[in-house]
Amino acid sequence: MDVFNVTDQHGSKLQNREVIDHIQKCLESEDYLKLPAIGPTGGGAPPEDESTSIELTGTDRPGLLSEVCAVLASLSCNIVKAEVWTHSRRAAAVIQITDEASGLAIHDAARLSKVQELLCNVMQGDGASSSRGSTRTGVPLGTARAERRLHKLMLDDGSGGGGGSEEAVSGEDRCGKARPKAGAKVVVMDCAERRYTVVILRCRDRPKLLFDTLCALTDLQYVVFHGTVDAERRSREAYQEYYVRHVDGHPARSDAERSRLVRCLEAAVERRASGGLELEVRTEDRVGLLSEVTRVFRENSLSIIRAAIATRDGRAEDTFYVSDAYGNPVDGRTMDAVGEQLGDAVLRVKRRGSGSDAPAKSVAEGGAVSVLGSLLKGSFQGLRLIRSYS
């Protein structure tokens, strides 16, 4: 039995009966809870004729999204929705496109093959042996499923152990510099008495944090048997504690497996908690708009850390998190230039990202004991639960 105490996005009691009924309907639907994959999906995906879905993975670099948008525009493809994530010099995207003329999904096999070929060349960058990229097409996915796919894509993209993998360079940005941590502290321990692996995570609370950490555990093939989640409203800290086993019924059996679990959970938290200047683009949608916006960003040496692209009722509603080409904060003169080129009515600076994702508490060097003590909050309660119900 799972019990969740939830609020709306403003922290207030959930009162909207329509939302409550929708949550219940989704949770009771087996199709909705299935792991999404590229290709036909049930429950919640847009109709097949509305758009075509493209999945991309490859080495991150400044101007990458601009190049992708330019290729799609040259092939008369219109981007109607997209989610783009970057982490540790890797990039992943789920993009929904339509035909420029008909506004419908693209079914022509030869044309889709050309799209895949050109985009794969873009994702491979300069063709160096260390670069790798992939492109897949299929029917469109809903928003939540696109985010679910991004977690899986980034894990699969970095699980090979090569020099460019996400795990191998975890903690570095696209320039190879140390990336600011999102403040996640992860401890993995053994519970030999009950044959569980205990996973404890503490970090700054934010929307979709629980979703992100559970995606990581699921993608690593772990099953959660017991868990405690606590979001402290005053300190804005989140505490998560899980008792897990691998799908084969065994706990983590080696230091390497436990270390990988720590790295992947840290990455799952950091992907969406990336800093950067948050920019909103709100204007009437038109063919080539995204290509134009990303070109202006590239020409002004802005790098896109994360992006959410949407089209609603004929209007573009796009959000970008950006830094300069070296991963540093964007200066005012650059933003003035971008604003002049795009128009102040189109572009809005929503918030500065430099301190928004800073950890709630800093930990001095040598404070490992105090960190562990802080992480273990509530663990004895969890152990009592296991003794009672296992």
mmCIF file of C-alpha atoms in Angstrom, residues 20 64 110 174 203 214 228 233 249 253 261 329 347 374 390:
data_model
loop_
_atom_site.group_PDB
_atom_site.id
_atom_site.type_symbol
_atom_site.label_atom_id
_atom_site.label_comp_id
_atom_site.label_asym_id
_atom_site.label_seq_id
_atom_site.Cartn_x
_atom_site.Cartn_y
_atom_site.Cartn_z
ATOM 1 C CA ILE A 20 -8.312 14.430 -8.577
ATOM 2 C CA LEU A 64 23.689 21.841 -31.257
ATOM 3 C CA ALA A 110 12.220 7.777 -47.736
ATOM 4 C CA ARG A 174 30.423 20.573 -22.208
ATOM 5 C CA CYS A 203 18.866 17.334 -1.826
ATOM 6 C CA LEU A 214 12.221 6.656 -9.288
ATOM 7 C CA THR A 228 9.876 7.110 2.914
ATOM 8 C CA ARG A 233 8.609 23.049 3.286
ATOM 9 C CA GLY A 249 15.649 -10.641 -6.218
ATOM 10 C CA ARG A 253 26.243 -7.297 -4.730
ATOM 11 C CA LEU A 261 23.687 3.459 -8.281
ATOM 12 C CA PRO A 329 26.327 33.132 -16.412
ATOM 13 C CA LEU A 347 11.589 37.201 -25.225
ATOM 14 C CA SER A 374 21.992 14.030 8.246
ATOM 15 C CA SER A 390 8.477 -7.885 5.604
#
